[in-house]
CSV table of C-alpha atoms in Angstrom, one decimal:
chain,number,residue,atom,x,y,z
A,1,MET,CA,-0.1,-0.2,0.7
A,2,SER,CA,1.4,3.7,-0.9
A,3,SER,CA,2.2,6.1,1.9
A,4,THR,CA,-0.5,8.2,0.3
A,5,THR,CA,-3.4,5.8,1.2
A,6,ILE,CA,-4.2,6.6,3.9
A,7,GLU,CA,-5.3,10.6,2.8
A,8,SER,CA,-7.5,9.4,0.0
A,9,SER,CA,-9.6,7.0,1.7
A,10,ALA,CA,-10.6,9.6,4.1
A,11,ALA,CA,-11.3,11.3,1.1
A,12,GLY,CA,-13.8,8.8,-0.2
A,13,PRO,CA,-14.5,7.8,-4.3
A,14,ALA,CA,-14.4,11.0,-5.5
A,15,LYS,CA,-12.5,12.0,-8.3
A,16,ARG,CA,-7.8,11.9,-6.8
A,17,LYS,CA,-5.6,14.1,-8.3
A,18,PRO,CA,-1.6,13.6,-8.6
A,19,VAL,CA,-0.2,13.8,-5.0
A,20,PRO,CA,1.9,16.2,-4.8
A,21,ARG,CA,5.8,15.7,-4.7
A,22,TYR,CA,7.2,17.6,-1.1
A,23,PRO,CA,10.3,20.5,-2.1
A,24,LEU,CA,13.7,19.5,-2.0
A,25,GLN,CA,14.9,22.2,-0.7
A,26,ILE,CA,13.6,21.9,2.4
A,27,ARG,CA,16.4,22.3,5.4
A,28,LEU,CA,14.8,19.9,8.4
A,29,THR,CA,13.4,16.6,8.1
A,30,ILE,CA,11.0,17.7,10.4
A,31,LEU,CA,9.2,20.1,9.1
A,32,SER,CA,8.7,18.3,5.7
A,33,ALA,CA,5.4,16.9,6.0
A,34,GLY,CA,2.9,17.9,8.5
A,35,PHE,CA,2.4,14.8,10.1
A,36,ARG,CA,5.8,14.9,11.7
A,37,PRO,CA,5.6,17.8,13.9
A,38,PHE,CA,2.2,17.8,15.8
A,39,PHE,CA,2.4,13.7,16.0
A,40,LEU,CA,5.8,13.8,17.5
A,41,LEU,CA,4.8,17.7,19.1
A,42,GLY,CA,1.1,16.3,20.6
A,43,ALA,CA,2.6,12.8,21.9
A,44,ILE,CA,5.2,14.4,24.1
A,45,PHE,CA,2.5,16.5,25.0
A,46,ALA,CA,-0.5,14.4,26.2
A,47,ALA,CA,1.7,12.2,27.9
A,48,VAL,CA,3.8,14.8,30.3
A,49,ALA,CA,0.0,16.7,30.6
A,50,VAL,CA,-1.4,12.6,31.7
A,51,LEU,CA,1.4,13.0,34.5
A,52,LEU,CA,1.3,16.3,35.1
A,53,TRP,CA,-2.5,16.2,35.9
A,54,LEU,CA,-2.1,13.2,38.8
A,55,PRO,CA,0.1,15.5,40.8
A,56,VAL,CA,-2.4,19.1,40.9
A,57,TYR,CA,-5.7,16.1,41.3
A,58,HIS,CA,-4.1,15.6,44.4
A,59,GLY,CA,-3.3,19.0,46.0
A,60,GLU,CA,0.5,18.2,45.7
A,61,LEU,CA,0.9,20.5,42.5
A,62,THR,CA,0.2,24.3,41.6
A,63,LEU,CA,-0.1,25.4,38.4
A,64,GLN,CA,-0.2,28.7,37.1
A,65,THR,CA,-3.4,28.8,35.2
A,66,THR,CA,-6.3,30.6,35.5
A,67,PHE,CA,-9.0,27.2,34.6
A,68,ALA,CA,-9.9,25.0,38.0
A,69,PRO,CA,-7.6,22.2,38.2
A,70,ARG,CA,-10.5,19.7,36.2
A,71,ASP,CA,-10.9,21.8,33.3
A,72,TRP,CA,-7.2,22.7,32.7
A,73,HIS,CA,-7.0,19.4,32.3
A,74,VAL,CA,-9.7,18.4,30.0
A,75,HIS,CA,-9.0,21.2,28.1
A,76,GLU,CA,-5.7,20.8,27.6
A,77,MET,CA,-6.8,17.2,25.8
A,78,LEU,CA,-9.6,17.9,24.2
A,79,TYR,CA,-8.0,21.4,22.7
A,80,GLY,CA,-4.1,20.6,22.9
A,81,TYR,CA,-2.9,17.5,22.3
A,82,LEU,CA,-6.7,16.1,19.9
A,83,PRO,CA,-6.2,19.7,17.3
A,84,ALA,CA,-2.4,18.5,17.1
A,85,VAL,CA,-3.0,15.3,15.9
A,86,ILE,CA,-6.5,16.7,13.3
A,87,THR,CA,-4.1,19.1,12.4
A,88,GLY,CA,-1.1,16.4,11.9
A,89,PHE,CA,-3.0,14.3,9.5
A,90,LEU,CA,-5.5,16.9,7.8
A,91,LEU,CA,-1.9,19.1,6.4
A,92,THR,CA,-1.0,16.0,5.4
A,93,ALA,CA,-4.0,14.7,3.4
A,94,ILE,CA,-5.4,17.7,2.5
A,95,PRO,CA,-3.3,17.9,-0.5
A,96,ASN,CA,-3.7,14.5,-1.9
A,97,TRP,CA,-7.3,16.2,-1.4
A,98,THR,CA,-6.6,18.8,-3.6
A,99,GLY,CA,-3.7,17.8,-6.2
A,100,ARG,CA,-1.7,21.1,-4.1
A,101,LEU,CA,1.3,21.4,-2.8
A,102,PRO,CA,1.8,20.9,1.3
A,103,LEU,CA,2.1,23.3,3.6
A,104,GLN,CA,6.0,23.3,4.4
A,105,GLY,CA,9.1,24.9,6.1
A,106,ALA,CA,8.1,28.2,8.2
A,107,PRO,CA,5.2,28.2,7.6
A,108,LEU,CA,4.5,25.1,8.9
A,109,ALA,CA,7.2,26.6,12.0
A,110,THR,CA,5.3,28.8,12.7
A,111,LEU,CA,2.4,27.3,12.7
A,112,ALA,CA,4.1,25.0,15.2
A,113,LEU,CA,5.0,27.6,17.4
A,114,VAL,CA,1.6,28.9,17.7
A,115,TRP,CA,0.6,25.9,19.2
A,116,LEU,CA,2.8,25.9,21.7
A,117,ALA,CA,2.1,29.2,22.7
A,118,GLY,CA,-0.7,27.9,23.0
A,119,ARG,CA,0.1,26.1,25.3
A,120,LEU,CA,2.2,28.1,27.6
A,121,ALA,CA,-0.4,30.6,27.6
A,122,VAL,CA,-2.7,27.5,29.2
A,123,THR,CA,-0.9,26.5,31.6
A,124,PHE,CA,0.3,30.3,32.4
A,125,SER,CA,-2.6,32.3,32.5
A,126,ALA,CA,-2.8,33.3,36.1
A,127,ASP,CA,0.4,35.9,34.5
A,128,THR,CA,-0.6,36.0,31.3
A,129,GLY,CA,-4.4,37.0,32.1
A,130,TRP,CA,-7.1,34.6,30.9
A,131,LEU,CA,-7.9,37.2,27.6
A,132,ALA,CA,-4.7,37.0,27.0
A,133,ALA,CA,-4.9,32.9,27.0
A,134,LEU,CA,-8.2,33.1,25.4
A,135,LEU,CA,-6.2,34.8,22.3
A,136,ILE,CA,-3.7,33.4,21.7
A,137,ASP,CA,-5.2,29.6,22.0
A,138,ALA,CA,-7.5,30.8,19.8
A,139,CYS,CA,-5.0,31.6,17.1
A,140,PHE,CA,-4.5,27.8,16.8
A,141,LEU,CA,-7.5,25.9,16.4
A,142,LEU,CA,-8.3,29.7,13.5
A,143,LEU,CA,-4.9,29.5,11.8
A,144,VAL,CA,-5.7,26.4,10.6
A,145,ALA,CA,-9.4,26.3,9.5
A,146,LEU,CA,-8.1,28.6,7.7
A,147,ALA,CA,-5.6,27.5,6.3
A,148,ALA,CA,-7.9,24.1,5.2
A,149,LEU,CA,-10.0,26.4,3.7
A,150,ARG,CA,-7.9,28.2,1.3
A,151,GLU,CA,-6.4,24.9,-0.3
A,152,ILE,CA,-9.9,23.2,-0.1
A,153,LEU,CA,-11.1,27.0,-1.8
A,154,ALA,CA,-8.7,26.5,-4.3
A,155,GLY,CA,-8.7,22.9,-5.0
A,156,ARG,CA,-12.5,22.6,-5.7
A,157,ASN,CA,-13.1,20.1,-3.6
A,158,TRP,CA,-16.4,20.9,-1.9
A,159,ARG,CA,-16.9,17.2,-0.1
A,160,ASN,CA,-14.4,17.9,2.1
A,161,LEU,CA,-15.9,21.2,3.1
A,162,ASN,CA,-17.7,19.6,6.3
A,163,ILE,CA,-14.3,19.0,7.6
A,164,VAL,CA,-13.5,22.5,7.8
A,165,ALA,CA,-17.0,23.4,9.4
A,166,LEU,CA,-15.8,20.9,11.8
A,167,LEU,CA,-13.0,22.7,12.8
A,168,THR,CA,-14.6,25.9,12.6
A,169,LEU,CA,-17.1,24.6,15.8
A,170,LEU,CA,-13.9,22.8,17.1
A,171,LEU,CA,-12.7,26.5,17.0
A,172,VAL,CA,-16.0,27.8,18.5
A,173,GLY,CA,-15.8,25.5,22.1
A,174,ASN,CA,-12.7,26.7,22.3
A,175,VAL,CA,-13.1,30.1,22.2
A,176,ALA,CA,-16.5,29.2,24.9
A,177,PHE,CA,-14.7,27.3,26.6
A,178,HIS,CA,-12.0,30.0,28.2
A,179,LEU,CA,-15.4,32.3,28.5
A,180,GLU,CA,-17.3,29.6,30.3
A,181,ALA,CA,-14.7,28.9,32.6
A,182,HIS,CA,-13.9,32.5,33.0
A,183,LEU,CA,-17.4,34.0,33.6
A,184,GLY,CA,-18.8,30.5,35.8
A,185,GLY,CA,-15.9,29.4,37.2
A,186,ALA,CA,-15.6,26.3,35.1
A,187,ALA,CA,-16.3,24.5,31.4
A,188,ASP,CA,-19.6,22.6,30.8
A,189,TYR,CA,-21.9,23.0,28.2
A,190,SER,CA,-18.0,23.7,25.9
A,191,ILE,CA,-16.4,20.3,26.8
A,192,ARG,CA,-19.6,18.1,25.3
A,193,ILE,CA,-19.2,20.4,22.6
A,194,GLY,CA,-15.6,19.7,21.7
A,195,ILE,CA,-16.7,15.8,22.7
A,196,ALA,CA,-19.4,15.7,20.0
A,197,VAL,CA,-16.5,17.3,16.9
A,198,VAL,CA,-14.4,15.1,17.6
A,199,ILE,CA,-16.7,12.2,17.6
A,200,MET,CA,-18.5,13.7,14.6
A,201,LEU,CA,-14.4,13.8,13.1
A,202,ILE,CA,-14.1,10.1,14.0
A,203,SER,CA,-17.4,9.5,12.0
A,204,LEU,CA,-16.2,10.2,9.0
A,205,ILE,CA,-12.8,10.1,9.0
A,206,GLY,CA,-12.9,6.7,10.5
A,207,GLY,CA,-15.4,5.3,9.3
A,208,ARG,CA,-13.6,5.7,5.6
A,209,ILE,CA,-10.0,4.4,6.6
A,210,THR,CA,-11.2,2.2,8.3
A,211,PRO,CA,-13.5,0.1,5.7
A,212,SER,CA,-11.0,1.1,3.4
A,213,PHE,CA,-7.5,-0.5,5.1
A,214,THR,CA,-9.5,-3.4,5.2
A,215,ARG,CA,-10.7,-3.5,2.3
A,216,ASN,CA,-7.0,-3.2,0.8
A,217,TRP,CA,-5.4,-5.6,3.1
A,218,LEU,CA,-7.7,-8.4,2.9
A,219,VAL,CA,-8.3,-9.0,-1.4
A,220,ARG,CA,-4.5,-8.7,-0.7
A,221,ALA,CA,-3.1,-11.4,2.1
A,222,ASN,CA,-6.7,-13.0,3.4
A,223,PRO,CA,-9.4,-13.4,-0.2
A,224,GLY,CA,-13.3,-13.4,1.7
A,225,ARG,CA,-15.7,-11.6,2.4
A,226,LEU,CA,-15.2,-7.9,2.3
A,227,PRO,CA,-15.8,-4.8,4.8
A,228,GLN,CA,-19.3,-2.5,2.9
A,229,PRO,CA,-18.3,0.6,1.8
A,230,PHE,CA,-19.3,3.5,3.1
A,231,ASN,CA,-22.5,4.2,1.4
A,232,LYS,CA,-26.2,5.8,2.3
A,233,LEU,CA,-26.7,3.8,5.6
A,234,ASP,CA,-23.2,5.2,7.0
A,235,MET,CA,-24.1,8.8,5.6
A,236,VAL,CA,-28.0,8.4,8.1
A,237,ILE,CA,-25.5,6.9,11.1
A,238,VAL,CA,-23.7,9.9,11.0
A,239,ALA,CA,-26.2,12.2,10.5
A,240,PHE,CA,-28.4,10.7,13.3
A,241,SER,CA,-25.0,11.1,15.6
A,242,GLY,CA,-24.8,14.9,15.0
A,243,LEU,CA,-28.1,15.6,16.2
A,244,THR,CA,-27.8,13.6,18.8
A,245,LEU,CA,-25.0,14.4,20.0
A,246,GLY,CA,-26.5,17.9,19.1
A,247,LEU,CA,-28.9,16.9,21.5
A,248,TRP,CA,-26.8,15.7,24.1
A,249,VAL,CA,-24.9,18.9,24.0
A,250,ALA,CA,-27.9,20.4,25.1
A,251,MET,CA,-29.3,18.2,27.8
A,252,PRO,CA,-26.8,15.5,28.7
A,253,PHE,CA,-28.9,14.4,31.6
A,254,SER,CA,-32.5,14.4,29.7
A,255,PRO,CA,-34.3,10.8,28.7
A,256,ILE,CA,-35.1,11.8,24.8
A,257,SER,CA,-31.1,12.5,24.6
A,258,GLY,CA,-30.5,9.0,26.2
A,259,SER,CA,-32.8,7.0,24.3
A,260,ALA,CA,-31.0,8.7,20.9
A,261,LEU,CA,-27.6,7.9,22.4
A,262,LEU,CA,-28.5,4.5,22.7
A,263,ILE,CA,-30.0,3.7,19.4
A,264,ALA,CA,-26.7,5.5,17.6
A,265,GLY,CA,-24.6,3.4,19.8
A,266,VAL,CA,-26.5,0.2,18.7
A,267,LEU,CA,-25.9,2.4,15.0
A,268,HIS,CA,-22.6,2.4,15.3
A,269,LEU,CA,-21.7,-1.1,16.5
A,270,VAL,CA,-23.7,-2.3,12.9
A,271,ARG,CA,-21.8,0.1,11.0
A,272,LEU,CA,-18.9,-1.6,12.7
A,273,ALA,CA,-20.0,-4.8,12.2
A,274,ARG,CA,-20.5,-4.0,8.2
A,275,TRP,CA,-16.2,-4.0,8.2
A,276,ALA,CA,-15.1,-7.5,8.3
A,277,GLY,CA,-12.7,-6.4,10.9
A,278,ASP,CA,-12.5,-10.0,12.3
A,279,ARG,CA,-11.0,-10.8,10.0
A,280,THR,CA,-8.1,-9.2,10.2
A,281,VAL,CA,-6.7,-10.3,13.5
A,282,LYS,CA,-3.2,-11.3,11.7
A,283,GLU,CA,-2.1,-7.3,11.2
A,284,LYS,CA,-2.5,-5.5,14.0
A,285,LEU,CA,-1.6,-2.5,12.0
A,286,LEU,CA,-5.7,-2.8,10.9
A,287,LEU,CA,-7.1,-4.4,14.1
A,288,VAL,CA,-6.4,-1.5,16.3
A,289,LEU,CA,-8.5,1.0,14.0
A,290,HIS,CA,-11.4,-0.9,14.8
A,291,VAL,CA,-10.3,-1.7,17.9
A,292,GLY,CA,-10.4,2.0,18.6
A,293,TYR,CA,-13.7,2.1,16.5
A,294,PHE,CA,-15.0,0.4,18.9
A,295,PHE,CA,-15.2,2.6,21.6
A,296,VAL,CA,-17.6,5.2,19.7
A,297,PRO,CA,-20.9,2.9,19.9
A,298,LEU,CA,-19.2,1.5,23.4
A,299,GLY,CA,-19.4,5.9,24.3
A,300,PHE,CA,-23.2,6.5,23.0
A,301,LEU,CA,-24.2,3.5,24.9
A,302,LEU,CA,-22.5,4.2,28.5
A,303,THR,CA,-22.7,7.9,28.2
A,304,SER,CA,-27.6,6.2,27.4
A,305,ALA,CA,-26.3,5.0,30.5
A,306,ALA,CA,-25.0,7.7,32.3
A,307,ALA,CA,-28.5,10.3,31.0
A,308,PHE,CA,-31.0,7.4,32.7
A,309,GLY,CA,-28.9,7.9,35.4
A,310,LEU,CA,-27.6,4.7,34.8
A,311,ILE,CA,-23.6,4.8,35.8
A,312,PRO,CA,-21.7,8.1,36.1
A,313,ALA,CA,-21.3,9.9,33.1
A,314,SER,CA,-17.8,9.7,33.0
A,315,ALA,CA,-17.3,6.4,31.7
A,316,GLY,CA,-19.5,7.0,28.2
A,317,ILE,CA,-17.1,10.3,28.1
A,318,HIS,CA,-13.6,8.7,28.8
A,319,ALA,CA,-15.1,5.9,26.7
A,320,TRP,CA,-15.2,8.4,23.9
A,321,MET,CA,-12.4,9.7,24.5
A,322,VAL,CA,-9.4,7.9,26.2
A,323,GLY,CA,-10.9,4.8,24.1
A,324,GLY,CA,-12.1,6.5,21.4
A,325,ALA,CA,-10.1,9.4,20.3
A,326,GLY,CA,-6.5,8.3,22.6
A,327,VAL,CA,-7.3,4.6,20.5
A,328,MET,CA,-7.6,5.6,17.0
A,329,THR,CA,-5.2,8.9,17.4
A,330,LEU,CA,-2.1,6.4,18.2
A,331,ALA,CA,-3.4,3.6,15.0
A,332,VAL,CA,-3.5,6.4,12.8
A,333,MET,CA,-0.2,8.2,13.6
A,334,THR,CA,1.0,5.1,13.7
A,335,ARG,CA,-0.3,3.7,10.0
A,336,ALA,CA,1.0,7.7,9.1
A,337,SER,CA,4.0,7.7,9.9
A,338,LEU,CA,5.2,4.5,8.4
A,339,GLY,CA,4.0,4.7,5.1
A,340,HIS,CA,4.4,7.9,4.7
A,341,THR,CA,8.5,7.6,5.7
A,342,GLY,CA,8.6,5.0,3.1
A,343,GLN,CA,8.9,2.4,5.1
A,344,GLN,CA,6.5,-1.1,6.0
A,345,LEU,CA,2.7,-1.1,6.7
A,346,THR,CA,2.8,-3.9,9.7
A,347,ALA,CA,2.8,-3.2,12.8
A,348,SER,CA,5.9,-3.7,15.1
A,349,LEU,CA,6.4,-5.1,18.0
A,350,PRO,CA,6.8,-2.2,19.8
A,351,THR,CA,4.0,-0.8,17.5
A,352,GLN,CA,2.0,-3.5,19.5
A,353,GLY,CA,2.6,-3.1,22.9
A,354,ILE,CA,1.9,1.7,21.8
A,355,TYR,CA,-1.6,-0.7,21.4
A,356,LEU,CA,-1.4,-2.4,24.2
A,357,ALA,CA,-1.0,0.3,27.3
A,358,ALA,CA,-3.6,2.4,25.5
A,359,LEU,CA,-6.6,-0.5,25.7
A,360,PHE,CA,-5.3,-1.2,29.4
A,361,ALA,CA,-5.2,3.3,30.2
A,362,VAL,CA,-8.7,2.9,28.8
A,363,ALA,CA,-9.9,0.3,30.1
A,364,ALA,CA,-9.2,1.5,34.1
A,365,ARG,CA,-10.1,5.0,33.0
A,366,ILE,CA,-13.6,3.3,32.5
A,367,ALA,CA,-13.4,1.1,35.6
A,368,ALA,CA,-12.4,3.5,37.5
A,369,ALA,CA,-15.4,5.9,37.0
A,370,LEU,CA,-17.4,2.3,37.9
A,371,LEU,CA,-16.1,1.2,40.8
A,372,PRO,CA,-15.5,5.0,43.2
A,373,ALA,CA,-13.9,2.2,45.3
A,374,TRP,CA,-11.3,1.9,43.7
A,375,SER,CA,-11.5,4.8,41.5
A,376,ASP,CA,-7.8,6.2,42.7
A,377,PRO,CA,-5.1,3.1,42.0
A,378,LEU,CA,-7.5,3.3,38.8
A,379,LEU,CA,-6.5,6.4,37.6
A,380,HIS,CA,-3.1,6.4,38.6
A,381,LEU,CA,-2.7,3.0,36.4
A,382,ALA,CA,-5.0,4.4,33.6
A,383,ALA,CA,-2.3,7.4,33.8
A,384,ILE,CA,0.5,5.2,33.6
A,385,GLY,CA,-0.6,3.0,30.6
A,386,TRP,CA,-1.1,6.1,28.6
A,387,ALA,CA,2.1,8.3,29.6
A,388,VAL,CA,3.7,4.3,27.9
A,389,ALA,CA,1.9,4.7,25.0
A,390,PHE,CA,2.6,8.1,24.0
A,391,LEU,CA,6.1,8.1,24.4
A,392,GLY,CA,6.1,4.6,23.5
A,393,PHE,CA,5.0,6.5,20.3
A,394,ALA,CA,8.1,9.5,20.5
A,395,LEU,CA,10.3,6.9,21.5
A,396,SER,CA,9.7,4.7,18.4
A,397,TYR,CA,9.0,7.6,15.4
A,398,GLY,CA,10.5,10.3,17.1
A,399,PRO,CA,14.0,9.2,14.9
A,400,THR,CA,12.2,8.5,11.6
A,401,LEU,CA,9.9,11.9,12.2
A,402,LEU,CA,13.0,13.8,13.1
A,403,ALA,CA,15.4,12.9,10.2
A,404,ARG,CA,14.8,10.0,7.4
A,405,GLY,CA,15.5,6.9,9.1
A,406,LYS,CA,13.1,3.5,10.3
A,407,PRO,CA,11.2,3.6,13.5
A,408,HIS,CA,13.4,1.6,16.3
């Protein structure tokens, strides 16, 4: 499979233009493609932020932020780590959608520095001021959305304007987070907005690349039953999910939202069952996509149970965020890093270890929500598993992302 498959598959079945070659005059390899700095920085930040969160949670460490401790943790995962990985993916994908040259060199470095400035501004907002933190932090998603819009319009790639719309909604959620935290003391609606946008991105992009990659591998390596391609049923499920998530954002504990969440969870299970994931056991690079996507319907089902007061809301939220977002981003990061650096598309033992650590983290984090008597040790185990997974990615794939070479 070529290194461009991950992006062309995400664009869907529309006619694809030739992938532009990367200019050779870029001196620093890490600035030659968007996935290089943002996957590496995002992975390191994801691990460090969670390791910092534990002593903050226990009152052993105080950050110079205007956010409440919980809000800092949520914000930096939802509006810090995830936008970095989403940007790395999109900056690598959009040239394949549009046939235009990718963002590289000084513009890419500038974008990475703006993201880093946002992390510092939020963490030290007690010194910089909440408004300065908002403006600096919001600049990143604004620039990403504008860059994506420019490229999609220039390439006349109208079908992917929905990605720009979701980026814009994520930007709105981020701004709302700062405003809610400042005016009300804690964020609420803006957290659910961000989660809803992330789940929609996974449903759209993950829902295209997972069956596409599976089909390509099965045709070559394991002939037989193939996954169903993206069709009208998928469009109905994604549309219904969007409406359901909108209800959940507005009324998280309403029986109406709970019923819609239950239906959406079942529909996503049906969708996942159509992708022949059981036939990918031999190739963990594929299997992890199916496993990661499983946490989308699980999140819907657990959040439905929470809407009816049966379990804590954090169980479903962490199924979505640690499971759906965490595992799926690792799956995409490892696959894109291998494919776009000319490596063999197969999961090595260290890569499989990264996946197992992430799955351990999500299992421990959901259990911590469901078993309050054991929540403290389970939270520590979840944090350790998460940090091992993302630091493992940085150590294994960092050498290739920084320079031409193979991951360890």
